[in-house]
Short mmCIF file of C-alpha atoms in Angstrom, two decimals:
data_model
loop_
_atom_site.label_atom_id
_atom_site.label_comp_id
_atom_site.label_asym_id
_atom_site.label_seq_id
_atom_site.Cartn_x
_atom_site.Cartn_y
_atom_site.Cartn_z
CA MET F 1 96.50 117.40 116.36
CA SER F 2 96.20 115.92 119.85
CA GLU F 3 93.90 113.01 120.58
CA TYR F 4 90.31 114.17 120.96
CA THR F 5 88.69 112.61 124.03
CA LEU F 6 85.52 114.67 124.53
CA ARG F 7 83.39 112.97 121.86
CA ASP F 8 80.05 111.77 123.29
CA ARG F 9 81.24 112.14 126.91
CA ALA F 10 78.72 114.92 127.63
CA ALA F 11 75.08 115.36 126.67
CA ILE F 12 72.44 118.07 126.74
CA THR F 13 69.72 116.73 129.01
CA GLY F 14 67.29 119.61 129.51
CA VAL F 15 66.13 122.76 127.71
CA GLY F 16 63.87 125.57 128.84
CA TRP F 17 62.75 129.05 127.86
CA THR F 18 60.49 131.94 128.72
CA ALA F 19 58.22 133.82 126.37
CA ILE F 20 60.18 135.79 123.78
CA THR F 21 58.62 139.24 123.75
CA LYS F 22 59.09 142.90 122.88
CA ARG F 23 58.52 143.93 126.50
CA SER F 24 58.75 141.35 129.26
CA GLY F 25 57.94 143.61 132.19
CA ARG F 26 60.30 141.41 134.24
CA THR F 27 63.93 141.51 135.26
CA PRO F 28 66.50 139.38 133.42
CA LEU F 29 67.06 137.50 136.69
CA ALA F 30 63.39 136.57 136.95
CA GLN F 31 63.42 135.35 133.35
CA ALA F 32 66.68 133.42 133.79
CA THR F 33 65.26 131.73 136.87
CA GLU F 34 62.12 130.69 135.00
CA ALA F 35 64.10 129.30 132.05
CA ALA F 36 66.43 127.45 134.43
CA LEU F 37 63.52 125.87 136.30
CA HIS F 38 61.96 124.77 133.01
CA ALA F 39 65.27 123.23 131.91
CA THR F 40 65.80 121.33 135.17
CA ALA F 41 62.23 120.03 135.10
CA ASP F 42 62.66 119.04 131.46
CA ALA F 43 65.71 116.98 132.42
CA GLY F 44 63.95 115.42 135.41
CA LEU F 45 66.31 117.13 137.85
CA ASP F 46 65.90 119.37 140.88
CA PRO F 47 67.58 122.78 140.96
CA ALA F 48 69.80 121.44 143.78
CA ASP F 49 71.31 118.99 141.27
CA ILE F 50 72.92 121.89 139.36
CA ASP F 51 76.58 122.34 140.33
CA GLY F 52 77.89 124.53 137.50
CA LEU F 53 76.74 127.75 135.82
CA VAL F 54 77.71 129.26 132.46
CA THR F 55 76.50 132.45 130.79
CA PHE F 56 77.73 134.97 128.22
CA TYR F 57 77.09 138.47 126.92
CA TRP F 58 78.43 141.16 124.58
CA GLY F 59 79.32 144.73 125.54
CA THR F 60 77.62 145.70 128.77
CA ARG F 61 76.64 142.65 130.83
CA ASP F 62 72.88 142.24 130.47
CA THR F 63 72.51 138.66 131.67
CA PRO F 64 72.50 137.71 135.38
CA ALA F 65 75.88 136.77 136.80
CA PRO F 66 76.26 133.15 137.96
CA ALA F 67 76.27 134.22 141.61
CA GLU F 68 72.94 136.01 141.11
CA LEU F 69 71.23 133.07 139.44
CA GLY F 70 72.76 130.60 141.88
CA ALA F 71 71.22 132.55 144.77
CA ALA F 72 67.85 132.77 143.00
CA LEU F 73 67.84 128.99 142.47
CA GLY F 74 68.94 128.32 146.04
CA LEU F 75 72.10 126.47 145.02
CA THR F 76 74.34 125.46 147.92
CA ARG F 77 77.24 124.25 145.78
CA CYS F 78 78.80 125.51 142.55
CA ALA F 79 81.97 123.76 141.46
CA MET F 80 82.56 125.87 138.34
CA SER F 81 81.16 129.01 136.70
CA PHE F 82 81.89 131.13 133.61
CA CYS F 83 80.57 134.54 132.56
CA ASP F 84 82.16 135.28 129.18
CA SER F 85 82.04 138.59 127.29
CA SER F 86 82.36 137.26 123.72
CA GLY F 87 78.62 137.31 122.95
CA GLY F 88 77.27 135.23 120.09
CA ALA F 89 80.78 134.21 119.08
CA TRP F 90 80.96 132.15 122.30
CA ALA F 91 77.56 130.44 122.12
CA ALA F 92 78.91 127.00 121.21
CA SER F 93 81.86 127.40 123.57
CA ALA F 94 79.40 127.93 126.43
CA VAL F 95 78.31 124.33 125.92
CA GLY F 96 81.94 123.36 125.38
CA ALA F 97 82.94 124.78 128.75
CA ALA F 98 80.11 122.89 130.42
CA ALA F 99 81.00 119.68 128.57
CA MET F 100 84.63 119.90 129.65
CA ALA F 101 83.56 120.42 133.27
CA VAL F 102 81.39 117.32 133.36
CA HIS F 103 83.90 115.26 131.35
CA ALA F 104 86.64 116.20 133.83
CA GLY F 105 84.44 115.23 136.78
CA ILE F 106 84.32 118.77 138.18
CA CYS F 107 80.55 118.96 137.77
CA ARG F 108 77.68 116.59 137.08
CA HIS F 109 75.03 118.99 135.74
CA VAL F 110 75.94 122.43 134.36
CA LEU F 111 73.31 125.04 133.56
CA VAL F 112 74.03 127.18 130.48
CA TYR F 113 71.76 130.21 130.28
CA ARG F 114 71.24 133.69 128.92
CA ALA F 115 68.59 136.27 129.78
CA ALA F 116 68.22 139.88 128.67
CA ASN F 117 65.76 142.68 128.04
CA SER F 118 67.48 143.69 124.81
CA ARG F 119 64.31 145.21 123.33
CA SER F 120 62.76 147.04 126.28
CA GLN F 121 66.04 148.01 127.96
CA PRO F 122 68.66 148.30 125.19
CA PRO F 123 72.22 149.36 126.06
CA ASP F 124 72.78 153.08 126.45
CA PRO F 125 74.24 154.29 123.12
CA GLY F 126 76.25 156.86 125.05
CA ALA F 127 77.93 154.20 127.16
CA PHE F 128 80.66 153.38 124.64
CA ASP F 129 84.21 153.81 125.87
CA PRO F 130 85.51 157.19 124.61
CA TRP F 131 89.02 155.71 124.53
CA PRO F 132 88.53 152.23 123.02
CA SER F 133 91.45 149.85 122.95
CA GLY F 134 92.36 146.68 121.11
CA GLN F 135 90.31 145.81 118.03
CA ARG F 136 87.66 148.41 118.92
CA GLN F 137 90.07 151.32 118.43
CA TRP F 138 89.84 150.74 114.66
CA SER F 139 86.05 150.83 114.49
CA GLU F 140 84.25 152.83 117.19
CA PRO F 141 86.00 156.19 116.63
CA PHE F 142 84.87 156.02 113.00
CA GLY F 143 81.21 155.37 113.78
CA ALA F 144 81.20 151.57 113.54
CA THR F 145 79.52 151.06 116.89
CA HIS F 146 76.91 148.43 116.05
CA ALA F 147 76.82 145.13 114.21
CA ALA F 148 75.44 146.41 110.89
CA THR F 149 78.33 148.84 110.50
CA LEU F 150 80.87 146.22 111.55
CA TYR F 151 79.68 143.42 109.28
CA GLY F 152 78.39 145.50 106.37
CA PRO F 153 81.76 146.15 104.67
CA HIS F 154 82.72 142.48 104.81
CA VAL F 155 79.41 141.33 103.36
CA SER F 156 79.63 144.07 100.70
CA ALA F 157 83.05 142.78 99.63
CA TYR F 158 81.59 139.27 99.32
CA MET F 159 78.68 140.59 97.28
CA ALA F 160 81.00 142.40 94.90
CA GLU F 161 83.14 139.30 94.42
CA TYR F 162 80.21 137.00 93.59
CA LYS F 163 77.87 139.52 91.90
CA ILE F 164 75.21 139.17 94.63
CA GLU F 165 72.57 141.82 95.25
CA ASN F 166 70.44 142.61 98.28
CA ARG F 167 67.47 140.92 96.63
CA ASP F 168 69.43 137.66 96.76
CA PHE F 169 69.22 137.82 100.56
CA ALA F 170 65.42 137.81 100.50
CA PRO F 171 64.80 134.04 100.08
CA LEU F 172 66.66 133.32 103.33
CA ALA F 173 64.60 135.89 105.24
CA VAL F 174 61.39 134.47 103.76
CA GLN F 175 62.39 130.87 104.49
CA GLN F 176 63.36 131.53 108.09
CA ARG F 177 60.17 133.47 108.68
CA HIS F 178 58.20 130.46 107.41
CA HIS F 179 60.07 128.27 109.89
CA ALA F 180 59.17 130.75 112.65
CA THR F 181 55.47 130.53 111.76
CA LEU F 182 55.76 126.90 112.92
CA ASN F 183 57.44 127.87 116.20
CA ASP F 184 55.09 128.76 119.05
CA LYS F 185 57.79 130.67 120.94
CA ALA F 186 59.01 132.78 117.99
CA LEU F 187 58.72 136.55 118.24
CA LEU F 188 57.92 137.13 114.55
CA ARG F 189 55.35 134.70 113.13
CA THR F 190 53.75 136.61 110.25
CA SER F 191 54.76 135.30 106.82
CA ILE F 192 56.71 137.63 104.54
CA THR F 193 57.41 137.70 100.79
CA ILE F 194 60.32 138.67 98.59
CA GLU F 195 58.48 141.93 97.90
CA ASP F 196 58.07 142.60 101.64
CA HIS F 197 61.80 142.19 102.03
CA GLN F 198 62.56 144.55 99.18
CA LYS F 199 60.16 147.20 100.49
CA SER F 200 61.62 147.13 103.99
CA PRO F 201 63.75 150.21 104.77
CA TRP F 202 67.51 150.33 104.58
CA ILE F 203 69.23 150.11 107.96
CA ALA F 204 72.86 150.27 106.81
CA GLN F 205 73.78 149.05 103.36
CA PRO F 206 73.84 146.27 102.37
CA PHE F 207 71.17 145.41 104.99
CA ARG F 208 67.47 146.21 104.93
CA LEU F 209 65.29 145.87 108.00
CA LEU F 210 64.28 142.29 107.08
CA ASP F 211 67.96 141.34 106.74
CA CYS F 212 68.51 142.08 110.44
CA SER F 213 68.06 139.91 113.52
CA ALA F 214 65.32 140.73 115.98
CA PHE F 215 65.72 142.52 119.28
CA ASN F 216 63.70 140.99 122.08
CA ASP F 217 63.35 140.26 125.78
CA GLY F 218 63.53 136.70 127.09
CA ALA F 219 65.64 133.86 128.43
CA MET F 220 66.74 130.36 127.49
CA ALA F 221 68.64 127.67 129.35
CA LEU F 222 69.98 124.18 128.84
CA ILE F 223 71.66 121.57 131.02
CA VAL F 224 74.84 119.67 130.16
CA SER F 225 75.42 116.38 132.00
CA ARG F 226 77.76 113.45 131.82
CA THR F 227 76.46 111.02 129.23
CA THR F 228 76.43 108.19 131.77
CA ASP F 229 74.09 110.28 133.94
CA ALA F 230 72.09 111.47 130.93
CA ARG F 231 70.97 107.94 130.09
CA ARG F 232 69.16 107.77 133.42
CA LEU F 233 67.28 111.05 132.94
CA ARG F 234 63.99 111.92 131.29
CA HIS F 235 64.84 112.36 127.60
CA SER F 236 66.94 110.57 125.02
CA PRO F 237 70.42 112.10 125.33
CA VAL F 238 71.76 114.50 122.72
CA THR F 239 75.51 114.14 122.93
CA VAL F 240 78.28 116.62 122.21
CA ARG F 241 80.24 114.96 119.40
CA ALA F 242 82.75 117.81 119.09
CA VAL F 243 83.16 121.44 120.06
CA HIS F 244 85.79 123.91 118.97
CA GLY F 245 86.80 127.56 119.18
CA GLY F 246 85.58 130.58 121.04
CA THR F 247 88.80 132.51 121.59
CA LEU F 248 89.34 134.79 118.59
CA GLY F 249 86.25 136.95 118.94
CA ALA F 250 83.84 138.39 116.38
CA PRO F 251 83.42 140.44 114.26
CA VAL F 252 85.15 139.50 111.04
CA ARG F 253 88.75 140.48 110.72
CA SER F 254 90.55 140.22 107.41
CA ARG F 255 93.88 138.61 108.13
CA THR F 256 95.36 138.01 104.72
CA GLY F 257 95.01 139.25 101.17
CA ARG F 258 91.83 140.68 99.71
CA ARG F 259 89.27 138.15 100.94
CA HIS F 260 87.71 140.51 103.43
CA TRP F 261 84.76 138.17 104.04
CA THR F 262 86.77 135.20 105.31
CA LEU F 263 85.59 134.08 108.77
CA ASN F 264 87.19 131.89 111.39
CA ALA F 265 84.69 129.26 110.23
CA ALA F 266 86.83 128.36 107.23
CA GLN F 267 89.68 127.34 109.54
CA LEU F 268 87.58 125.83 112.31
CA ALA F 269 85.19 123.64 110.30
CA PRO F 270 87.61 120.94 109.02
CA GLU F 271 88.99 120.31 112.49
CA LEU F 272 85.50 120.30 114.02
CA TYR F 273 84.28 117.65 111.58
CA ALA F 274 87.43 115.57 112.07
CA ASN F 275 87.07 115.64 115.86
CA ALA F 276 83.44 114.53 115.51
CA GLY F 277 84.50 111.67 113.20
CA ILE F 278 82.22 112.87 110.39
CA THR F 279 82.24 114.76 107.12
CA VAL F 280 80.03 117.68 106.23
CA ASP F 281 77.91 115.33 104.10
CA ASP F 282 76.89 113.41 107.24
CA LEU F 283 74.98 116.39 108.67
CA ASP F 284 71.19 116.25 108.79
CA LEU F 285 70.52 119.86 109.80
CA ALA F 286 72.39 123.05 110.64
CA GLN F 287 71.67 125.97 112.94
CA VAL F 288 73.94 128.80 111.81
CA TYR F 289 74.27 132.17 113.49
CA ASP F 290 72.34 134.82 111.58
CA PRO F 291 72.87 138.36 112.83
CA PHE F 292 72.11 139.35 109.22
CA THR F 293 71.07 137.40 106.14
CA GLY F 294 74.41 138.10 104.46
CA MET F 295 76.37 136.75 107.42
CA ALA F 296 74.25 133.59 107.43
CA LEU F 297 75.27 133.02 103.79
CA LEU F 298 78.93 133.30 104.78
CA HIS F 299 78.41 130.80 107.59
CA ILE F 300 76.68 128.35 105.26
CA GLU F 301 79.52 128.51 102.76
CA GLN F 302 82.51 128.59 105.09
CA PHE F 303 81.26 125.67 107.14
CA GLY F 304 81.27 123.74 103.86
CA LEU F 305 77.50 123.47 103.41
CA ALA F 306 77.77 125.16 100.01
CA SER F 307 80.59 126.20 97.73
CA GLU F 308 81.62 129.86 97.80
CA GLY F 309 79.21 132.26 96.21
CA THR F 310 76.40 129.69 95.81
CA ALA F 311 74.46 129.79 99.10
CA ALA F 312 71.92 132.40 97.96
CA ALA F 313 71.01 130.44 94.84
CA ARG F 314 70.75 127.19 96.78
CA ILE F 315 68.45 128.78 99.34
CA ALA F 316 66.25 130.08 96.51
CA ASP F 317 66.12 126.52 95.15
CA GLY F 318 64.87 125.18 98.51
CA GLU F 319 67.96 123.16 99.46
CA TYR F 320 67.90 124.42 103.07
CA ALA F 321 64.15 124.33 103.69
CA LEU F 322 62.57 121.83 106.10
CA ASP F 323 62.30 119.16 103.39
CA GLY F 324 65.40 120.24 101.53
CA ARG F 325 68.80 118.61 101.30
CA LEU F 326 69.96 120.13 104.60
CA PRO F 327 67.45 122.10 106.70
CA VAL F 328 68.95 125.31 108.12
CA ASN F 329 67.69 127.42 111.04
CA THR F 330 64.54 125.40 111.47
CA HIS F 331 63.28 127.62 114.32
CA GLY F 332 63.51 130.90 112.40
CA GLY F 333 66.90 131.88 113.76
CA ASN F 334 67.86 135.27 115.14
CA LEU F 335 66.00 136.82 112.22
CA SER F 336 62.56 135.62 113.32
CA GLU F 337 62.53 133.51 116.50
CA GLY F 338 64.49 136.11 118.44
CA ASN F 339 68.05 136.83 119.40
CA LEU F 340 69.58 135.41 122.58
CA ALA F 341 73.12 135.44 121.19
CA GLY F 342 72.84 131.96 119.68
CA LEU F 343 71.33 130.03 122.57
CA GLY F 344 68.12 129.56 120.57
CA HIS F 345 70.08 127.71 117.87
CA LEU F 346 71.33 125.25 120.49
CA VAL F 347 67.90 124.71 122.03
CA GLU F 348 66.44 124.07 118.57
CA ALA F 349 69.14 121.56 117.62
CA VAL F 350 68.51 119.62 120.83
CA GLN F 351 64.76 119.55 120.23
CA GLN F 352 65.19 118.36 116.66
CA LEU F 353 67.51 115.51 117.67
CA ARG F 354 65.48 114.13 120.57
CA ASP F 355 63.36 111.06 119.95
CA GLN F 356 60.23 113.10 120.70
CA GLY F 357 61.25 115.96 118.38
CA VAL F 358 60.25 119.58 118.82
CA ARG F 359 57.48 120.25 121.30
CA ASP F 360 56.56 123.84 120.42
CA ASP F 361 54.96 123.50 117.00
CA ALA F 362 51.28 122.85 116.24
CA CYS F 363 51.52 119.07 115.88
CA GLU F 364 49.37 116.98 118.16
CA GLY F 365 50.83 113.60 118.98
CA GLN F 366 53.22 112.28 116.33
CA HIS F 367 54.94 114.74 114.04
CA ASP F 368 53.31 114.46 110.62
CA HIS F 369 55.71 116.73 108.65
CA ASP F 370 52.81 118.78 107.34
CA ARG F 371 54.61 122.07 106.77
CA THR F 372 51.55 124.11 107.61
CA ARG F 373 51.98 123.06 111.26
CA CYS F 374 55.10 120.92 111.71
CA ARG F 375 58.77 121.94 111.55
CA GLN F 376 60.27 118.63 112.72
CA VAL F 377 63.03 117.43 110.38
CA ARG F 378 62.70 113.83 109.21
CA GLU F 379 64.84 111.45 111.31
CA PRO F 380 67.85 113.69 112.01
CA GLU F 381 70.95 112.17 113.59
CA LEU F 382 73.60 114.92 113.44
CA ALA F 383 73.40 118.70 113.72
CA LEU F 384 75.88 121.54 113.26
CA VAL F 385 75.49 124.56 115.52
CA ALA F 386 77.65 127.45 114.29
CA ALA F 387 78.21 130.50 116.48
CA GLU F 388 78.94 134.01 115.24
CA SER F 389 81.70 134.19 112.62
CA GLY F 390 82.49 130.55 113.29
CA ASP F 391 84.48 131.60 116.33
CA SER F 392 82.97 128.56 118.00
CA ALA F 393 80.85 125.66 116.79
CA LEU F 394 79.79 122.20 117.79
CA ILE F 395 78.36 118.97 116.47
CA LEU F 396 75.45 117.42 118.36
CA GLY F 397 74.28 113.86 117.80
CA ARG F 398 71.36 111.67 118.69
CA ALA F 399 72.63 109.10 121.15
CA ALA F 400 72.54 105.46 120.02
#
């Protein structure tokens, strides 16, 4: 393995978001612009300070292109831009691309953003390519045209191996919904029970409605800066300790043998932790991609947060709750906060690691850790952010 030189050379200096809604009544560009302005103000920057733009999408592009947002922000210089099509699999790599640009001296402040009206203006179901190529030729002609049909067989194989039932997914859905009740920007903030989960309708086995991530309108943005610059800005820096992956592409693909639930995470995680100079036991919280409850369990296990086949039981025992051994998806995740292809997981990790903590719960003044109003984790130093299927991931750290 080559020498890793990126550690702590870049930091996330600003975060911003719009309302997460079922119907925004606004264009994605208008929402992206608002989120970007919030992020630059949060960092103590002017929009003119931004000199790089990064965004990502899946399928049909639904987020504004960098040139569109650059014009809306009035940028006169852009030294680097990316618009990647790998969706939630690329969420951590979006920050990685920005971090490499500032580390290399190409840019000083890169805006990473995503905006979409996924709920009010969903993709046209008739827009699928009638002659799919590559990986898609083995799924779309057979009716596997959405995430539940793509991931369902892999999760079902995992369930059969470890004797897990759909009811075992319920504690994660309930826990993440509780976290969302403490998140002012979350789309779904009404508490649910195990029974609510079990009464929710089947979408595509093994997933019920409450196993599935939300569809919503909205936008989020964050700013990546050189750490030397970050120390002069408004907030305590949250540095990029390590970032890895983003090239293999979700969904799951079984490469060897009969373990049809094996993700890229199992291969990526050891190298990610080594590049960050940590072990999995050093983590204080984790934000793992959760398109479905069952996929979140696979992420928890294959990133080494639990041994195989045990995540469901550990969730039921409270190990990943806000005061548990390792809090997971403290904002509610895609299941309850809303789904912006993983950008919400990054924004939450940054908020948790800042000296001030999260700013969108019901605490007034200092965080008191009263779980009826406060979701701030106690004194976190290191966070894992895992993108879809572990195709990319990163470690963020509170700067010393």
